Amino acid sequence: QTHRDTMNFFGGGGQQQQQPQGPDPVFAAKTEMEMYTDLFNKISSSCFQKCASRRHRDQELSLGEMTCTDRCVSKYLDSQQLVGEVLRKANEAQLQQQQQMMQLQQQMGG
């Protein structure tokens, strides 16, 4: 008796279905790339408006414009890091509160 795999609609073997193994790395990479692109665009727009001269006499940035841009990018990234830390702590506190509520519900019989 020979064993033949049948193809399902999505191209996988009919009898050899595999369960997904964690998050999709391609989706994760695309999402991360989109987030970095968005961050870059926001930094570029914000720091250009703040630091670049409106006259544009030279092709190159002046020393003052470069210094301003360096500081602007640094401050932007520092602020993003601080916001991320605050959000992480808030998420941890919320998770802990949810766990405590579940324990109370279990103790009360429900």
Tab-separated table of N, CA and C in Angstrom:
chain	number	residue	atom	x	y	z
A	1	GLN	N	0.841	-1.176	0.000
A	1	GLN	CA	0.000	0.000	0.000
A	1	GLN	C	0.890	1.244	0.000
A	2	THR	N	0.673	2.164	-0.900
A	2	THR	CA	1.491	3.365	-0.986
A	2	THR	C	0.788	4.514	-0.298
A	3	HIS	N	1.596	5.427	0.251
A	3	HIS	CA	1.070	6.602	0.948
A	3	HIS	C	1.249	7.811	0.042
A	4	ARG	N	0.153	8.491	-0.255
A	4	ARG	CA	0.218	9.705	-1.068
A	4	ARG	C	-0.309	10.876	-0.268
A	5	ASP	N	0.465	11.959	-0.247
A	5	ASP	CA	-0.010	13.181	0.383
A	5	ASP	C	-0.901	13.918	-0.599
A	6	THR	N	-2.005	14.393	-0.100
A	6	THR	CA	-2.858	15.211	-0.939
A	6	THR	C	-2.575	16.663	-0.621
A	7	MET	N	-2.648	17.486	-1.630
A	7	MET	CA	-2.398	18.908	-1.440
A	7	MET	C	-3.696	19.578	-1.004
A	8	ASN	N	-3.596	20.422	-0.008
A	8	ASN	CA	-4.784	21.189	0.352
A	8	ASN	C	-4.803	22.476	-0.448
A	9	PHE	N	-5.805	23.299	-0.231
A	9	PHE	CA	-5.999	24.527	-0.995
A	9	PHE	C	-4.812	25.476	-0.893
A	10	PHE	N	-4.137	25.503	0.265
A	10	PHE	CA	-3.037	26.435	0.482
A	10	PHE	C	-1.678	25.855	0.098
A	11	GLY	N	-1.645	24.680	-0.460
A	11	GLY	CA	-0.407	24.121	-0.973
A	11	GLY	C	0.321	23.207	-0.016
A	12	GLY	N	-0.136	23.050	1.187
A	12	GLY	CA	0.526	22.174	2.150
A	12	GLY	C	0.008	20.763	2.025
A	13	GLY	N	0.717	19.818	2.580
A	13	GLY	CA	0.276	18.435	2.564
A	13	GLY	C	-0.986	18.272	3.381
A	14	GLY	N	-1.919	17.492	2.878
A	14	GLY	CA	-3.189	17.319	3.545
A	14	GLY	C	-3.070	16.636	4.890
A	15	GLN	N	-2.138	15.705	5.041
A	15	GLN	CA	-2.045	14.944	6.271
A	15	GLN	C	-0.889	15.394	7.149
A	16	GLN	N	-0.097	16.297	6.698
A	16	GLN	CA	1.068	16.709	7.461
A	16	GLN	C	0.939	18.174	7.893
A	17	GLN	N	-0.168	18.492	8.525
A	17	GLN	CA	-0.390	19.852	8.994
A	17	GLN	C	0.543	20.125	10.169
A	18	GLN	N	1.194	21.260	10.134
A	18	GLN	CA	2.085	21.647	11.219
A	18	GLN	C	1.504	22.842	11.938
A	19	GLN	N	1.680	22.860	13.254
A	19	GLN	CA	1.242	23.993	14.048
A	19	GLN	C	2.257	25.118	13.896
A	20	PRO	N	1.820	26.379	13.878
A	20	PRO	CA	2.759	27.493	13.774
A	20	PRO	C	3.716	27.513	14.963
A	21	GLN	N	4.935	27.874	14.706
A	21	GLN	CA	5.977	27.911	15.725
A	21	GLN	C	6.259	29.353	16.125
A	22	GLY	N	5.472	29.909	17.014
A	22	GLY	CA	5.724	31.261	17.493
A	22	GLY	C	5.359	32.305	16.461
A	23	PRO	N	5.786	33.556	16.706
A	23	PRO	CA	5.440	34.637	15.777
A	23	PRO	C	6.144	34.482	14.432
A	24	ASP	N	5.482	34.960	13.407
A	24	ASP	CA	6.033	34.907	12.052
A	24	ASP	C	7.215	35.869	11.947
A	25	PRO	N	8.423	35.380	11.684
A	25	PRO	CA	9.595	36.266	11.643
A	25	PRO	C	9.531	37.291	10.510
A	26	VAL	N	8.902	36.961	9.400
A	26	VAL	CA	8.796	37.916	8.291
A	26	VAL	C	7.864	39.064	8.687
A	27	PHE	N	6.732	38.724	9.308
A	27	PHE	CA	5.800	39.751	9.775
A	27	PHE	C	6.478	40.635	10.817
A	28	ALA	N	7.205	40.013	11.745
A	28	ALA	CA	7.900	40.775	12.788
A	28	ALA	C	8.934	41.714	12.171
A	29	ALA	N	9.683	41.236	11.184
A	29	ALA	CA	10.704	42.068	10.537
A	29	ALA	C	10.063	43.229	9.778
A	30	LYS	N	8.951	42.957	9.084
A	30	LYS	CA	8.259	44.026	8.352
A	30	LYS	C	7.714	45.076	9.312
A	31	THR	N	7.126	44.622	10.395
A	31	THR	CA	6.570	45.544	11.391
A	31	THR	C	7.664	46.395	12.009
A	32	GLU	N	8.776	45.758	12.350
A	32	GLU	CA	9.894	46.498	12.931
A	32	GLU	C	10.446	47.519	11.942
A	33	MET	N	10.547	47.131	10.679
A	33	MET	CA	11.052	48.043	9.654
A	33	MET	C	10.105	49.229	9.470
A	34	GLU	N	8.799	48.973	9.510
A	34	GLU	CA	7.825	50.057	9.397
A	34	GLU	C	7.946	51.011	10.581
A	35	MET	N	8.162	50.465	11.775
A	35	MET	CA	8.303	51.311	12.961
A	35	MET	C	9.554	52.177	12.869
A	36	TYR	N	10.666	51.593	12.415
A	36	TYR	CA	11.898	52.378	12.275
A	36	TYR	C	11.765	53.439	11.183
A	37	THR	N	11.091	53.098	10.104
A	37	THR	CA	10.866	54.069	9.031
A	37	THR	C	10.026	55.231	9.534
A	38	ASP	N	8.982	54.923	10.293
A	38	ASP	CA	8.121	55.963	10.865
A	38	ASP	C	8.920	56.845	11.826
A	39	LEU	N	9.728	56.229	12.677
A	39	LEU	CA	10.570	56.984	13.618
A	39	LEU	C	11.534	57.901	12.861
A	40	PHE	N	12.188	57.362	11.838
A	40	PHE	CA	13.131	58.153	11.037
A	40	PHE	C	12.425	59.344	10.395
A	41	ASN	N	11.241	59.095	9.821
A	41	ASN	CA	10.488	60.178	9.167
A	41	ASN	C	10.080	61.259	10.152
A	42	LYS	N	9.661	60.855	11.343
A	42	LYS	CA	9.270	61.838	12.356
A	42	LYS	C	10.476	62.655	12.823
A	43	ILE	N	11.592	61.986	13.063
A	43	ILE	CA	12.802	62.700	13.479
A	43	ILE	C	13.250	63.657	12.382
A	44	SER	N	13.285	63.167	11.151
A	44	SER	CA	13.729	64.001	10.029
A	44	SER	C	12.872	65.247	9.896
A	45	SER	N	11.576	65.059	9.919
A	45	SER	CA	10.660	66.189	9.754
A	45	SER	C	10.794	67.183	10.906
A	46	SER	N	10.769	66.668	12.118
A	46	SER	CA	10.812	67.530	13.295
A	46	SER	C	12.137	68.296	13.370
A	47	CYS	N	13.235	67.596	13.227
A	47	CYS	CA	14.543	68.239	13.370
A	47	CYS	C	14.873	69.143	12.180
A	48	PHE	N	14.402	68.795	10.980
A	48	PHE	CA	14.637	69.672	9.832
A	48	PHE	C	13.909	70.995	10.022
A	49	GLN	N	12.645	70.913	10.444
A	49	GLN	CA	11.870	72.141	10.671
A	49	GLN	C	12.506	72.999	11.751
A	50	LYS	N	13.060	72.353	12.761
A	50	LYS	CA	13.631	73.094	13.880
A	50	LYS	C	15.010	73.666	13.558
A	51	CYS	N	15.816	72.934	12.816
A	51	CYS	CA	17.237	73.267	12.708
A	51	CYS	C	17.704	73.815	11.361
A	52	ALA	N	17.052	73.449	10.290
A	52	ALA	CA	17.548	73.859	8.975
A	52	ALA	C	17.162	75.302	8.685
A	53	SER	N	18.096	76.036	8.150
A	53	SER	CA	17.843	77.423	7.789
A	53	SER	C	16.819	77.485	6.658
A	54	ARG	N	15.966	78.440	6.691
A	54	ARG	CA	14.939	78.594	5.655
A	54	ARG	C	15.515	79.217	4.379
A	55	ARG	N	16.720	79.752	4.468
A	55	ARG	CA	17.292	80.453	3.310
A	55	ARG	C	17.952	79.509	2.308
A	56	HIS	N	18.532	78.429	2.779
A	56	HIS	CA	19.178	77.420	1.920
A	56	HIS	C	20.169	78.045	0.927
A	57	ARG	N	21.083	78.826	1.451
A	57	ARG	CA	22.096	79.447	0.586
A	57	ARG	C	23.182	78.455	0.179
A	58	ASP	N	23.495	77.525	1.072
A	58	ASP	CA	24.562	76.566	0.799
A	58	ASP	C	23.985	75.165	0.602
A	59	GLN	N	24.752	74.346	-0.127
A	59	GLN	CA	24.349	72.950	-0.319
A	59	GLN	C	24.544	72.146	0.967
A	60	GLU	N	25.529	72.513	1.746
A	60	GLU	CA	25.864	71.790	2.969
A	60	GLU	C	25.227	72.477	4.173
A	61	LEU	N	25.033	71.712	5.243
A	61	LEU	CA	24.540	72.295	6.486
A	61	LEU	C	25.645	73.118	7.137
A	62	SER	N	25.256	74.191	7.787
A	62	SER	CA	26.231	74.984	8.527
A	62	SER	C	26.561	74.253	9.831
A	63	LEU	N	27.611	74.700	10.499
A	63	LEU	CA	28.014	74.092	11.762
A	63	LEU	C	26.877	74.187	12.782
A	64	GLY	N	26.223	75.332	12.833
A	64	GLY	CA	25.102	75.511	13.760
A	64	GLY	C	23.948	74.573	13.456
A	65	GLU	N	23.656	74.389	12.167
A	65	GLU	CA	22.583	73.474	11.772
A	65	GLU	C	22.930	72.031	12.128
A	66	MET	N	24.188	71.643	11.909
A	66	MET	CA	24.618	70.285	12.250
A	66	MET	C	24.547	70.043	13.753
A	67	THR	N	24.992	71.022	14.536
A	67	THR	CA	24.951	70.898	15.990
A	67	THR	C	23.511	70.789	16.474
A	68	CYS	N	22.664	71.639	15.950
A	68	CYS	CA	21.241	71.626	16.314
A	68	CYS	C	20.622	70.262	15.964
A	69	THR	N	20.940	69.762	14.781
A	69	THR	CA	20.390	68.483	14.339
A	69	THR	C	20.866	67.343	15.234
A	70	ASP	N	22.154	67.342	15.568
A	70	ASP	CA	22.688	66.311	16.470
A	70	ASP	C	21.956	66.325	17.807
A	71	ARG	N	21.783	67.511	18.366
A	71	ARG	CA	21.095	67.635	19.657
A	71	ARG	C	19.625	67.235	19.536
A	72	CYS	N	18.986	67.646	18.461
A	72	CYS	CA	17.574	67.341	18.244
A	72	CYS	C	17.355	65.828	18.163
A	73	VAL	N	18.160	65.151	17.360
A	73	VAL	CA	18.025	63.695	17.211
A	73	VAL	C	18.279	63.008	18.548
A	74	SER	N	19.307	63.446	19.247
A	74	SER	CA	19.635	62.854	20.541
A	74	SER	C	18.486	63.018	21.532
A	75	LYS	N	17.941	64.227	21.609
A	75	LYS	CA	16.823	64.480	22.522
A	75	LYS	C	15.590	63.678	22.119
A	76	TYR	N	15.338	63.581	20.837
A	76	TYR	CA	14.176	62.829	20.356
A	76	TYR	C	14.293	61.365	20.762
A	77	LEU	N	15.476	60.784	20.545
A	77	LEU	CA	15.681	59.373	20.897
A	77	LEU	C	15.633	59.167	22.409
A	78	ASP	N	16.223	60.098	23.164
A	78	ASP	CA	16.155	60.007	24.624
A	78	ASP	C	14.710	60.049	25.104
A	79	SER	N	13.920	60.946	24.529
A	79	SER	CA	12.521	61.047	24.951
A	79	SER	C	11.749	59.782	24.583
A	80	GLN	N	12.030	59.213	23.418
A	80	GLN	CA	11.369	57.969	23.027
A	80	GLN	C	11.718	56.842	24.000
A	81	GLN	N	12.965	56.804	24.432
A	81	GLN	CA	13.405	55.786	25.382
A	81	GLN	C	12.692	55.969	26.731
A	82	LEU	N	12.576	57.215	27.190
A	82	LEU	CA	11.889	57.485	28.456
A	82	LEU	C	10.411	57.099	28.371
A	83	VAL	N	9.764	57.454	27.278
A	83	VAL	CA	8.356	57.099	27.098
A	83	VAL	C	8.204	55.576	27.073
A	84	GLY	N	9.099	54.901	26.388
A	84	GLY	CA	9.062	53.438	26.334
A	84	GLY	C	9.209	52.818	27.715
A	85	GLU	N	10.082	53.370	28.530
A	85	GLU	CA	10.290	52.870	29.891
A	85	GLU	C	9.039	53.089	30.743
A	86	VAL	N	8.424	54.261	30.636
A	86	VAL	CA	7.194	54.544	31.385
A	86	VAL	C	6.085	53.575	30.957
A	87	LEU	N	5.950	53.346	29.657
A	87	LEU	CA	4.927	52.424	29.166
A	87	LEU	C	5.195	50.995	29.624
A	88	ARG	N	6.458	50.597	29.631
A	88	ARG	CA	6.813	49.249	30.084
A	88	ARG	C	6.419	49.063	31.545
A	89	LYS	N	6.734	50.060	32.390
A	89	LYS	CA	6.388	49.981	33.808
A	89	LYS	C	4.875	49.965	34.001
A	90	ALA	N	4.167	50.767	33.224
A	90	ALA	CA	2.709	50.797	33.325
A	90	ALA	C	2.117	49.451	32.923
A	91	ASN	N	2.653	48.836	31.874
A	91	ASN	CA	2.172	47.523	31.442
A	91	ASN	C	2.441	46.463	32.499
A	92	GLU	N	3.626	46.530	33.126
A	92	GLU	CA	3.957	45.575	34.184
A	92	GLU	C	3.002	45.736	35.363
A	93	ALA	N	2.716	46.978	35.744
A	93	ALA	CA	1.805	47.239	36.858
A	93	ALA	C	0.400	46.738	36.530
A	94	GLN	N	-0.039	46.957	35.311
A	94	GLN	CA	-1.361	46.503	34.891
A	94	GLN	C	-1.434	44.974	34.907
A	95	LEU	N	-0.394	44.314	34.429
A	95	LEU	CA	-0.354	42.853	34.436
A	95	LEU	C	-0.388	42.325	35.867
A	96	GLN	N	0.367	42.958	36.744
A	96	GLN	CA	0.390	42.544	38.144
A	96	GLN	C	-0.995	42.729	38.779
A	97	GLN	N	-1.648	43.834	38.466
A	97	GLN	CA	-2.984	44.093	38.990
A	97	GLN	C	-3.975	43.045	38.479
A	98	GLN	N	-3.866	42.670	37.217
A	98	GLN	CA	-4.747	41.650	36.656
A	98	GLN	C	-4.523	40.305	37.340
A	99	GLN	N	-3.253	39.978	37.607
A	99	GLN	CA	-2.943	38.723	38.282
A	99	GLN	C	-3.516	38.720	39.696
A	100	GLN	N	-3.431	39.847	40.387
A	100	GLN	CA	-3.986	39.947	41.727
A	100	GLN	C	-5.506	39.791	41.699
A	101	MET	N	-6.144	40.378	40.717
A	101	MET	CA	-7.596	40.250	40.588
A	101	MET	C	-7.992	38.798	40.326
A	102	MET	N	-7.243	38.106	39.511
A	102	MET	CA	-7.521	36.694	39.225
A	102	MET	C	-7.358	35.859	40.493
A	103	GLN	N	-6.327	36.159	41.278
A	103	GLN	CA	-6.111	35.424	42.528
A	103	GLN	C	-7.260	35.675	43.501
A	104	LEU	N	-7.719	36.913	43.589
A	104	LEU	CA	-8.841	37.234	44.468
A	104	LEU	C	-10.111	36.506	44.021
A	105	GLN	N	-10.330	36.445	42.715
A	105	GLN	CA	-11.507	35.769	42.195
A	105	GLN	C	-11.428	34.275	42.507
A	106	GLN	N	-10.243	33.691	42.401
A	106	GLN	CA	-10.076	32.274	42.707
A	106	GLN	C	-10.308	32.006	44.191
A	107	GLN	N	-9.819	32.910	45.035
A	107	GLN	CA	-9.986	32.755	46.487
A	107	GLN	C	-11.454	32.899	46.887
A	108	MET	N	-12.195	33.706	46.164
A	108	MET	CA	-13.589	33.944	46.508
A	108	MET	C	-14.511	32.875	45.890
A	109	GLY	N	-13.874	31.966	45.144
A	109	GLY	CA	-14.650	30.842	44.598
A	109	GLY	C	-15.247	31.081	43.235
A	110	GLY	N	-14.638	31.960	42.490
A	110	GLY	CA	-15.302	32.240	41.249
A	110	GLY	C	-14.429	32.299	40.107
